[in-house]
mmCIF file of C-alpha atoms and ligand atoms in Angstrom:
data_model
loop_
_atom_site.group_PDB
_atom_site.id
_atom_site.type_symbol
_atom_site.label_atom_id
_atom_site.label_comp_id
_atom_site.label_asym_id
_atom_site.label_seq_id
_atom_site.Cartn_x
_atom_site.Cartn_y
_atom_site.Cartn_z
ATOM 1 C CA UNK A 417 -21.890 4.262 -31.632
ATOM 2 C CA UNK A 418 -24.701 4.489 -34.281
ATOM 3 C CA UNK A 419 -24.171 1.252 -35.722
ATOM 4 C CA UNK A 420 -25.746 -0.173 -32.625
ATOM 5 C CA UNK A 421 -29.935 0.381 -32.363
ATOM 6 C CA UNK A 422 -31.059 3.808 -30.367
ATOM 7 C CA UNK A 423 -32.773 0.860 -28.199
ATOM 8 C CA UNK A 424 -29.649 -0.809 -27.165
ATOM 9 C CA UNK A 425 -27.917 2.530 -26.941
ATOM 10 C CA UNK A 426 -30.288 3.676 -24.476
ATOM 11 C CA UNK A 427 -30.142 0.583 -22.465
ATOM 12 C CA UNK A 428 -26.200 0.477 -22.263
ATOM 13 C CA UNK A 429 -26.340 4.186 -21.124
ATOM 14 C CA UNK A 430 -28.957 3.122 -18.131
ATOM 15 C CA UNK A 431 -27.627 0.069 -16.916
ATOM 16 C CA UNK A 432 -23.635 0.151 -18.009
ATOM 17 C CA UNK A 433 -21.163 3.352 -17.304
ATOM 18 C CA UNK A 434 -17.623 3.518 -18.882
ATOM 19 C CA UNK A 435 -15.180 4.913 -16.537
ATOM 20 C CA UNK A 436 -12.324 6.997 -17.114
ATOM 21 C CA UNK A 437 -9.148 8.367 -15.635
ATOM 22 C CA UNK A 438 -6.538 10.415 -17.203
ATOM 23 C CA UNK A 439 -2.861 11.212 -16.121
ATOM 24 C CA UNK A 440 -3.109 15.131 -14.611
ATOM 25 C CA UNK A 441 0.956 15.103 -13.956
ATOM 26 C CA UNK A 442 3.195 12.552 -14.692
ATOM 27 C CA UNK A 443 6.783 12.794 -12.580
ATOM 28 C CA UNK A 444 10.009 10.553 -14.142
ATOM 29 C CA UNK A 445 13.243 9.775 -12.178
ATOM 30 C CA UNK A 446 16.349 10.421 -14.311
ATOM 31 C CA UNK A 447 18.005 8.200 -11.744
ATOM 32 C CA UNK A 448 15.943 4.663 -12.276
ATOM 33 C CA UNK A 449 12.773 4.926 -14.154
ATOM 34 C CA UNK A 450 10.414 5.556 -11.280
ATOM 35 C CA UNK A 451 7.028 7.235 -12.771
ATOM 36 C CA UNK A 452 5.047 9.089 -10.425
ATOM 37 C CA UNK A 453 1.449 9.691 -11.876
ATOM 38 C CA UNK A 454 -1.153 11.910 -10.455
ATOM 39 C CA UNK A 455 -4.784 10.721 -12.272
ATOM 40 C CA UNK A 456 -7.505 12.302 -12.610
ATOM 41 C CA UNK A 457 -10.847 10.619 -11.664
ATOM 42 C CA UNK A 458 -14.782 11.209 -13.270
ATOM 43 C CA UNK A 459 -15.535 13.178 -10.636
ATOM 44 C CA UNK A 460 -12.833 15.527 -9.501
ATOM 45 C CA UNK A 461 -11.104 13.906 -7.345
ATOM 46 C CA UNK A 462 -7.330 12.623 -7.618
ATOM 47 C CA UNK A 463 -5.220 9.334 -6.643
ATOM 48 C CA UNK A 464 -1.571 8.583 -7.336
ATOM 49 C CA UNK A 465 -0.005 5.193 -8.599
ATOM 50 C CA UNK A 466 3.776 4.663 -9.467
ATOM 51 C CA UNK A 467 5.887 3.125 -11.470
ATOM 52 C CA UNK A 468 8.663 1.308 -10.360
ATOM 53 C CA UNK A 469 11.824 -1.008 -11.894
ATOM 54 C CA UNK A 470 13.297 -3.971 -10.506
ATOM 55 C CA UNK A 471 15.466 -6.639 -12.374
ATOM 56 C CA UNK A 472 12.727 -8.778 -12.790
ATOM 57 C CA UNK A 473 10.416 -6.274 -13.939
ATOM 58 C CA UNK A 474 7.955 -3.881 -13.340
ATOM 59 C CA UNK A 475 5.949 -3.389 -10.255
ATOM 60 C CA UNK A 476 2.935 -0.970 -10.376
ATOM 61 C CA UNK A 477 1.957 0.784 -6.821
ATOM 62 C CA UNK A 478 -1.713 1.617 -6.621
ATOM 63 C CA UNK A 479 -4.601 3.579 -4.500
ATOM 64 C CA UNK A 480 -7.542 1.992 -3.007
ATOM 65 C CA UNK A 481 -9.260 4.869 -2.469
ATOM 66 C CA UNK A 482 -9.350 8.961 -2.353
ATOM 67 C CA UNK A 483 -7.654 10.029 0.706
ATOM 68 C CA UNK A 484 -7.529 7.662 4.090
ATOM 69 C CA UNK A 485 -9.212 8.001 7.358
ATOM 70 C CA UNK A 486 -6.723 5.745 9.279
ATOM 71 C CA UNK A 487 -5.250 8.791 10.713
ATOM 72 C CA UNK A 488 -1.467 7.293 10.356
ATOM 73 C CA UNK A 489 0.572 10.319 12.156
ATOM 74 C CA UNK A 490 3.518 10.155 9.520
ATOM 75 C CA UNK A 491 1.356 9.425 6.456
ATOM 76 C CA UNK A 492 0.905 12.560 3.865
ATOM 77 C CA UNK A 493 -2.615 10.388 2.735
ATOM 78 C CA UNK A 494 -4.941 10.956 5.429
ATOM 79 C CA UNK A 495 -3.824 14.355 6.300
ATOM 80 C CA UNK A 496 -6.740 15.825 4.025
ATOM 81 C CA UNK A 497 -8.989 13.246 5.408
ATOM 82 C CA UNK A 498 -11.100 10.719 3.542
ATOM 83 C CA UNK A 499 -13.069 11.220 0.271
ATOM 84 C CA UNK A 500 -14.182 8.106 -1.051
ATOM 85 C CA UNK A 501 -13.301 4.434 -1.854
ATOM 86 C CA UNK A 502 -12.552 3.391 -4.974
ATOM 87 C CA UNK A 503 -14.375 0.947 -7.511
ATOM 88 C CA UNK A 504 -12.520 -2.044 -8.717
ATOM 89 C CA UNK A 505 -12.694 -0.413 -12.124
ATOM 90 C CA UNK A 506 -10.893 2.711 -10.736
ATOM 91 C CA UNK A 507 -7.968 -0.029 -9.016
ATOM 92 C CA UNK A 508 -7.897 -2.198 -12.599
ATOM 93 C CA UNK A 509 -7.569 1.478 -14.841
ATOM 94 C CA UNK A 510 -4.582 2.694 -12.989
ATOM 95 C CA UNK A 511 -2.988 -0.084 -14.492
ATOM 96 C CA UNK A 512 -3.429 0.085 -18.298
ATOM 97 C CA UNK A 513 -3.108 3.825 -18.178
ATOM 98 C CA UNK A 514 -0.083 3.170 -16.749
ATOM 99 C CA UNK A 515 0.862 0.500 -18.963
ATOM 100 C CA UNK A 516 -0.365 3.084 -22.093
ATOM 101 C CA UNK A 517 1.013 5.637 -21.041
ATOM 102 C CA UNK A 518 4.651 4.114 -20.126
ATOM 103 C CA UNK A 519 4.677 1.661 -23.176
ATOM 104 C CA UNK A 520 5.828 -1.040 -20.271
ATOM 105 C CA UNK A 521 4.493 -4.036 -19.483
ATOM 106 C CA UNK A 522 3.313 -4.312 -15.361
ATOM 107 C CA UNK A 523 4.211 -7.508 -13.770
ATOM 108 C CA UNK A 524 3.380 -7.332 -10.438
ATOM 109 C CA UNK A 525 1.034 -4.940 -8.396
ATOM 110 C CA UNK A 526 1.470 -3.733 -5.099
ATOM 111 C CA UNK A 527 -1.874 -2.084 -2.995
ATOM 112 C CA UNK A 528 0.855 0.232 -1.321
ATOM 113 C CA UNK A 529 -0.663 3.998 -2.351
ATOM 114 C CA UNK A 530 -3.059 6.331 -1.287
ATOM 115 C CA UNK A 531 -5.770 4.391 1.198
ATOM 116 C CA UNK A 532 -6.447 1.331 3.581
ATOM 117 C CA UNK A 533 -7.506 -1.784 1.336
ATOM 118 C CA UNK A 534 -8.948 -3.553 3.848
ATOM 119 C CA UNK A 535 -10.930 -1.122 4.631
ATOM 120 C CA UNK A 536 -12.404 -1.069 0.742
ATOM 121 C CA UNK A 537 -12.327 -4.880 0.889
ATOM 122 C CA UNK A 538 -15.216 -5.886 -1.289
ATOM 123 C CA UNK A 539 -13.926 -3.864 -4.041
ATOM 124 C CA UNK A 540 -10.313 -4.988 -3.565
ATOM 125 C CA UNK A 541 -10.892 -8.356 -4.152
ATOM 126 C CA UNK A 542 -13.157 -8.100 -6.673
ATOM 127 C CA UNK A 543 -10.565 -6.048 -8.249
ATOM 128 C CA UNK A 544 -7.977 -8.619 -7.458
ATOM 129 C CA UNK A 545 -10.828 -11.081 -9.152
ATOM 130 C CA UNK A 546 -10.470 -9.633 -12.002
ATOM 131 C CA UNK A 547 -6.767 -9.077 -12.033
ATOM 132 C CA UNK A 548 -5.539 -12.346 -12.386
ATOM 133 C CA UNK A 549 -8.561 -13.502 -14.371
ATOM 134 C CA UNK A 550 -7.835 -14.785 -17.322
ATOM 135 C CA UNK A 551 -9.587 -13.140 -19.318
ATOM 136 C CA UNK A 552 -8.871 -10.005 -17.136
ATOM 137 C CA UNK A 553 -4.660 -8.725 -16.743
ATOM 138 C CA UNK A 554 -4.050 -12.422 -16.218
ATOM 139 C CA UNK A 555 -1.800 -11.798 -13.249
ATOM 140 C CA UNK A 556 -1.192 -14.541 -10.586
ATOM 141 C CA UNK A 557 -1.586 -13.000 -7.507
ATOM 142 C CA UNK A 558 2.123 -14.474 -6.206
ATOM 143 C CA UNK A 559 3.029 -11.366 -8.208
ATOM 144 C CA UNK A 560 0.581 -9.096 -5.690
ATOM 145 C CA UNK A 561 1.458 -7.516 -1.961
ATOM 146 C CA UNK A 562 -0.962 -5.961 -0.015
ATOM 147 C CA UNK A 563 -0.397 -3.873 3.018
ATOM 148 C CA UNK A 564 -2.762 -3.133 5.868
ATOM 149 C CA UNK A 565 -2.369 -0.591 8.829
ATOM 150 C CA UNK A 566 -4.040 -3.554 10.779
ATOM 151 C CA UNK A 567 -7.945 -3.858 10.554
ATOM 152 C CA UNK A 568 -7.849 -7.203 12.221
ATOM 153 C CA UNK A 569 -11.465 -8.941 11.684
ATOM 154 C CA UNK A 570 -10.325 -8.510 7.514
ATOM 155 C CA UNK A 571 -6.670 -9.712 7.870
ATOM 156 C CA UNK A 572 -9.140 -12.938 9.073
ATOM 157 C CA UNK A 573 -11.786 -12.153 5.799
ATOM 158 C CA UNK A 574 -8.676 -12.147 3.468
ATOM 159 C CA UNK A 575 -7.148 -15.334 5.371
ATOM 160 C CA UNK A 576 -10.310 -17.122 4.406
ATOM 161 C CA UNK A 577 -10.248 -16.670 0.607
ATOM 162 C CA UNK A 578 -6.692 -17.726 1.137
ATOM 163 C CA UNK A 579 -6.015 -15.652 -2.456
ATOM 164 C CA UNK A 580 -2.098 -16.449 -3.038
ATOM 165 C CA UNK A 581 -1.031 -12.952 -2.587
ATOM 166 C CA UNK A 582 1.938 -11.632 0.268
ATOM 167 C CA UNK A 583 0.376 -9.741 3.259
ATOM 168 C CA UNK A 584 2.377 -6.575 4.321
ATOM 169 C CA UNK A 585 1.316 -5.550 7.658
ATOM 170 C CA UNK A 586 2.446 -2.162 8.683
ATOM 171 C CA UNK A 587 3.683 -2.660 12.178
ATOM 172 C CA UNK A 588 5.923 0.354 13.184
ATOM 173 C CA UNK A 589 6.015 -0.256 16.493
ATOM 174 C CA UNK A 590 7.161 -2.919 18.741
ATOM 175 C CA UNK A 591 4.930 -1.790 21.965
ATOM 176 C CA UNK A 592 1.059 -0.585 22.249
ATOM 177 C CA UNK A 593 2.662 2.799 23.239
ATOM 178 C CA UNK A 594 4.215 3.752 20.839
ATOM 179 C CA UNK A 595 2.309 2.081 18.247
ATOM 180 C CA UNK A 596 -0.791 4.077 19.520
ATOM 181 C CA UNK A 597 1.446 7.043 19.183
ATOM 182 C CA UNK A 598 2.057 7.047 15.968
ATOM 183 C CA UNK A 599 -1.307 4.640 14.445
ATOM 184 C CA UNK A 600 -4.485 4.971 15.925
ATOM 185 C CA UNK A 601 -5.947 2.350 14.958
ATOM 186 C CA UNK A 602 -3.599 0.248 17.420
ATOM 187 C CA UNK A 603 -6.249 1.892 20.083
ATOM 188 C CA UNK A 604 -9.195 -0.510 18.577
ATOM 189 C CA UNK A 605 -6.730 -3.295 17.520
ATOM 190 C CA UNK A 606 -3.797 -3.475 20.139
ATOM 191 C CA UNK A 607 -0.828 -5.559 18.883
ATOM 192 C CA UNK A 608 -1.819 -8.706 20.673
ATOM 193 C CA UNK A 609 -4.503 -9.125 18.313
ATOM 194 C CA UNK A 610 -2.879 -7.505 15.509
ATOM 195 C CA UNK A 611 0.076 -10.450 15.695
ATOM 196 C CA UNK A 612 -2.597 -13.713 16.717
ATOM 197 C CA UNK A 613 -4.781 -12.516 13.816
ATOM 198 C CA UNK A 614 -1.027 -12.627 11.494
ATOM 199 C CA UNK A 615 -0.185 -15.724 13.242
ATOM 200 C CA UNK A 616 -3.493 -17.553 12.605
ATOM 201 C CA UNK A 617 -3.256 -16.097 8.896
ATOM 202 C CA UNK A 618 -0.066 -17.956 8.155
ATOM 203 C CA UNK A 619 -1.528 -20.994 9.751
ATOM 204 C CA UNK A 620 -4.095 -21.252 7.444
ATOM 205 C CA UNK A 621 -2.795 -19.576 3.791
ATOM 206 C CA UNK A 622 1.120 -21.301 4.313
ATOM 207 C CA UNK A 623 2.116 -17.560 3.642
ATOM 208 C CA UNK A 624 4.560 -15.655 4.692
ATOM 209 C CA UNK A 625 4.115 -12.380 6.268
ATOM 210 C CA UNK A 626 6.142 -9.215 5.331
ATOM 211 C CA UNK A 627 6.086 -6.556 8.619
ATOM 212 C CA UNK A 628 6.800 -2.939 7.240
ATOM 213 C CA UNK A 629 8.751 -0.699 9.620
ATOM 214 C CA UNK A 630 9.086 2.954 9.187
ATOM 215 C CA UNK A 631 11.965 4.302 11.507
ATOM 216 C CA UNK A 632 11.451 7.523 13.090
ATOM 217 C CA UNK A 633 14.591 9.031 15.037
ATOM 218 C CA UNK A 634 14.227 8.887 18.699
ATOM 219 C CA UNK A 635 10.349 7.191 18.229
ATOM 220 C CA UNK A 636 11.213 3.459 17.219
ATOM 221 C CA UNK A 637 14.727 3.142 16.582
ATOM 222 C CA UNK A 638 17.078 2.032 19.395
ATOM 223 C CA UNK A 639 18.665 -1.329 20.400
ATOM 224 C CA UNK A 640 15.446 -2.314 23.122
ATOM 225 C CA UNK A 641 12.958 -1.477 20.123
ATOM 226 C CA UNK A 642 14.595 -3.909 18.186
ATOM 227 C CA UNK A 643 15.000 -6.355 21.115
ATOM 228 C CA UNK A 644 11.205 -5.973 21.657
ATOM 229 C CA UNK A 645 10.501 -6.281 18.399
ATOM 230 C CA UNK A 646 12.087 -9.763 18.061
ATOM 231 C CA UNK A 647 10.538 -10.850 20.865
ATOM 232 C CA UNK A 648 7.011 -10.047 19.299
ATOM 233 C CA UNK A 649 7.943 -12.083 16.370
ATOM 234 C CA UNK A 650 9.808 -14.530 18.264
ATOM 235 C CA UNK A 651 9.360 -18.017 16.024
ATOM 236 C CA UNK A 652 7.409 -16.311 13.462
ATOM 237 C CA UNK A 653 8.306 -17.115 10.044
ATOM 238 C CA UNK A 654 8.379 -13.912 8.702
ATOM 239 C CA UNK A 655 10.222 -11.081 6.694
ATOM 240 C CA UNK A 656 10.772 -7.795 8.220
ATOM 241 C CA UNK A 657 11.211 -4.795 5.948
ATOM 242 C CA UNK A 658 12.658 -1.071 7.227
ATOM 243 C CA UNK A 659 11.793 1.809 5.787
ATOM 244 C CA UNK A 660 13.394 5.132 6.256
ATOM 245 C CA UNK A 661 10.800 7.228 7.068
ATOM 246 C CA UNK A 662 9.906 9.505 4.137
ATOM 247 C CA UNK A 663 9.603 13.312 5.406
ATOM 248 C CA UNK A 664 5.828 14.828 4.584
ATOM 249 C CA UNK A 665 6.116 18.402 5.081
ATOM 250 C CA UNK A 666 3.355 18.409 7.982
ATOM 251 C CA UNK A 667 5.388 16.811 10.273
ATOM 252 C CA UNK A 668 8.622 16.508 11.650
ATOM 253 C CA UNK A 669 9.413 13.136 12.118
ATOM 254 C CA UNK A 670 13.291 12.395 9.826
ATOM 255 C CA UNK A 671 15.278 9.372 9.532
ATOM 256 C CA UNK A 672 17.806 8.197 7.105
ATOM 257 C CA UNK A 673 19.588 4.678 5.436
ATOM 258 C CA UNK A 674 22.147 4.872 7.928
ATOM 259 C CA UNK A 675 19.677 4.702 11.077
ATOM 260 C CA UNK A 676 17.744 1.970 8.965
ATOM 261 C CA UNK A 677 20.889 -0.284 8.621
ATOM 262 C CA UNK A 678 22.026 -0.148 12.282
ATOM 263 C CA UNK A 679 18.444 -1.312 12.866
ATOM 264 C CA UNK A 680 18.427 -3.738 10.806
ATOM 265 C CA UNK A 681 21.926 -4.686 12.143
ATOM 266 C CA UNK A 682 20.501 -4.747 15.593
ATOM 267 C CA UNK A 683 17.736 -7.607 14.284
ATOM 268 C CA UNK A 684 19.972 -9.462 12.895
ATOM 269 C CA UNK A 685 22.426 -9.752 15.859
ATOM 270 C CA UNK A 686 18.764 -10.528 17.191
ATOM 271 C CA UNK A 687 18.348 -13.748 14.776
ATOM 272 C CA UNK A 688 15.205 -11.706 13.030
ATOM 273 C CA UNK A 689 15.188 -11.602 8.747
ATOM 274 C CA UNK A 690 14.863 -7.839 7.701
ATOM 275 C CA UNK A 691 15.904 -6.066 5.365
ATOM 276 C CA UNK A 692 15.979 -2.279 4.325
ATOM 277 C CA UNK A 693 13.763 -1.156 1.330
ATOM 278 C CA UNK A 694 15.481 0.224 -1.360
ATOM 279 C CA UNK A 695 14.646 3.735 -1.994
ATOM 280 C CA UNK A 696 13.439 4.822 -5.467
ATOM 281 C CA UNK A 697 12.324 8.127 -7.564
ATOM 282 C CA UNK A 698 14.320 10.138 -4.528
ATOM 283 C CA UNK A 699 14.856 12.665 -7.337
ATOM 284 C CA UNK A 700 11.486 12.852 -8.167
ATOM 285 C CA UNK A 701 10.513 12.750 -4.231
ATOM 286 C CA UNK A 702 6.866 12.993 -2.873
ATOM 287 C CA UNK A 703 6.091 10.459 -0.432
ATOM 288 C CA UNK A 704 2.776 8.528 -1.058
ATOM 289 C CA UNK A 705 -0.260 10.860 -0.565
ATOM 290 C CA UNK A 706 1.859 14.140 -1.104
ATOM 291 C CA UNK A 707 1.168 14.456 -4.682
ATOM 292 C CA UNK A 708 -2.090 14.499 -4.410
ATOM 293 C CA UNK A 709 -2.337 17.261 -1.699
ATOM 294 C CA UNK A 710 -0.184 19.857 -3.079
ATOM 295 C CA UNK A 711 -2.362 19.726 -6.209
ATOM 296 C CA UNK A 712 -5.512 20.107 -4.808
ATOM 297 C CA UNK A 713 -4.595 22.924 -2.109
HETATM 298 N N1 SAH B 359 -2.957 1.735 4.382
HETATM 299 C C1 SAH B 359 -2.031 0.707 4.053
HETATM 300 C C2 SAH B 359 -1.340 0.889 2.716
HETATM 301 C C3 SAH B 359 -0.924 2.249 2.285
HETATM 302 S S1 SAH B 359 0.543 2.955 2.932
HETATM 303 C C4 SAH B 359 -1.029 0.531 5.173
HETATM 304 O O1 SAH B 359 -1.087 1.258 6.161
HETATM 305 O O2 SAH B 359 -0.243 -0.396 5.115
HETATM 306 C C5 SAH B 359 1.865 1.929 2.401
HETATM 307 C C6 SAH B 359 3.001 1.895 3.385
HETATM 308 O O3 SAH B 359 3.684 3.163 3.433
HETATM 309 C C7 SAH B 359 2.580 1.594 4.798
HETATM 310 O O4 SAH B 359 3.488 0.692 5.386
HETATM 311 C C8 SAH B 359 2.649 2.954 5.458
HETATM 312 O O5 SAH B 359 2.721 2.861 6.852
HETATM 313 C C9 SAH B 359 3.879 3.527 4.782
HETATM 314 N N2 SAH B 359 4.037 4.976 4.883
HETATM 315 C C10 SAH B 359 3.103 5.938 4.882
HETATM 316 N N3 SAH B 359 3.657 7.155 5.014
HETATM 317 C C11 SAH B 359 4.983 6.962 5.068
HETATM 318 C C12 SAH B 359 6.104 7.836 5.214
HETATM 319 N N4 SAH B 359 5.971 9.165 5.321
HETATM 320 N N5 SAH B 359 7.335 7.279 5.228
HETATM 321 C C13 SAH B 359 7.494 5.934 5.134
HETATM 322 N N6 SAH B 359 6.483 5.067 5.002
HETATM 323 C C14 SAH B 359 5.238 5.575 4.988
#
């Protein structure tokens, strides 16, 4: 920019840095619109956001940071192991190169892809700072979900700053066993604490909690999982969402929507709210992490 002085140019370049991130493969579901994107970041590395449709508009699913080192058994992310977190810059740009490249607007933003945010908090919520700032994306964070394998002490940071948005917390289990089976970080924070630290969060933000639950045939999917689970959220106001678990080629763990909506039968001859999540880009396939790994093998 040589309209600005050499002096000013030279103290931009010491003390400011302008990140980029460009779109390295870009997947599109002929079925519904669903836009898988595989970006690029300054220094080699790769994350994955997409795209998704709903009636009311679009809903963009991000990374938090390069690979995971929660160690989730079913989850294609941490299976290469953790690189790095990401900077709220590297969170915000996902966005408007999605929103550039798709020529859509986003409405709502879920922290659903590749990494743990709580485990990146700082830089989450200054990237949720600047997300519904106005002079930022402007986005009220009603319009935001975040979901957490359980890092307890920050489900009680994020409680504190009482931010607006919907807390998923990715439960899986209904029993320390199997929980630990399939998450390790249930060994550091059992379930007890996981739900009192959930419990105590909608006590003080008035929100309601949304519990995500992969089924896995023979693992977490019978009658007395359910019937434990609704114990564990007996009186809870709360929303429980099933998810069919999506296959990652490293393991073998299946299910399907059939499995999911006898579950979700059995919790709701139980009294418990759930629902099954709808399932979107199937054609275009890749579950969350996936992407990312075949490229850079
Ligand atoms: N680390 C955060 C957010 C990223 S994962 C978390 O654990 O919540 C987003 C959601 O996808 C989580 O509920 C996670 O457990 C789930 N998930 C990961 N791999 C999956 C798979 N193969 N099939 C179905 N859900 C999966």
């Amino acid at each position: 920019m040589t309209n600005l002085s050499a002096q000013l140019r030279d103290k931009l370049g010491r003390n400011f840095c302008i990140k980029s991130l460009f779109v390295c493969k870009r997947l599109e579901s002929a079925a519904d619109n669903t836009v898988k994107y595989l970006y690029g970041l300054d220094d080699g590395n790769h994350i994955e956001s997409v795209l998704m449709e709903y009636s009311y508009g679009n809903t963009l699913c991000v990374s938090t940071q390069v690979g995971c080192r929660m160690g989730c058994r079913f989850c294609a992310s941490t299976i290469a192991g953790f690189r790095r977190s990401l900077l709220p810059s590297e969170i915000l740009l996902q966005l408007y190169e999605a929103e550039r490249n798709s020529g859509r607007k986003v409405s709502g933003v879920v922290l659903m892809g590749i990494g743990e945010p709580l485990d990146n908090f700082d830089n989450v919520v200054d990237f949720l700072k600047i997300l519904s700032c106005p002079e930022g994306a402007n986005m009220s964070l009603r319009h935001v979900s975040l979901s957490t394998c359980g890092i307890v002490p920050m489900i009680y940071r994020l409680g504190e700053l009482d931010l607006g948005l919907t807390l998923s917390v990715s439960l899986h289990a209904s029993d320390n066993e199997s929980r630990s089976a399939i998450m390790p970080i249930n060994e550091k924070y059992p379930i007890e604490q996981l739900m009192k630290a959930c419990r105590d969060y909608f006590s003080v933000t008035g929100r309601r909690i949304s519990f995500e639950y992969a089924l896995i045939d023979g693992h977490n999917d019978s009658r007395g999982d359910a019937k434990k689970l609704a114990q564990l959220l007996d009186g809870f106001n709360c929303h429980v969402n099933i998810i069919p678990i999506n296959k990652i080629k490293e393991r073998n763990y299946t299910s399907d929507r059939k499995a999911a909506n006898r579950f979700r039968q059995y919790l709701e001859d139980l009294g418990v709210n759930a629902t099954v999540r709808r399932t979107l880009g199937a054609d275009i396939d890749a579950a969350c992490g996936q992407l990312r790994r075949e490229y850079e093998i």
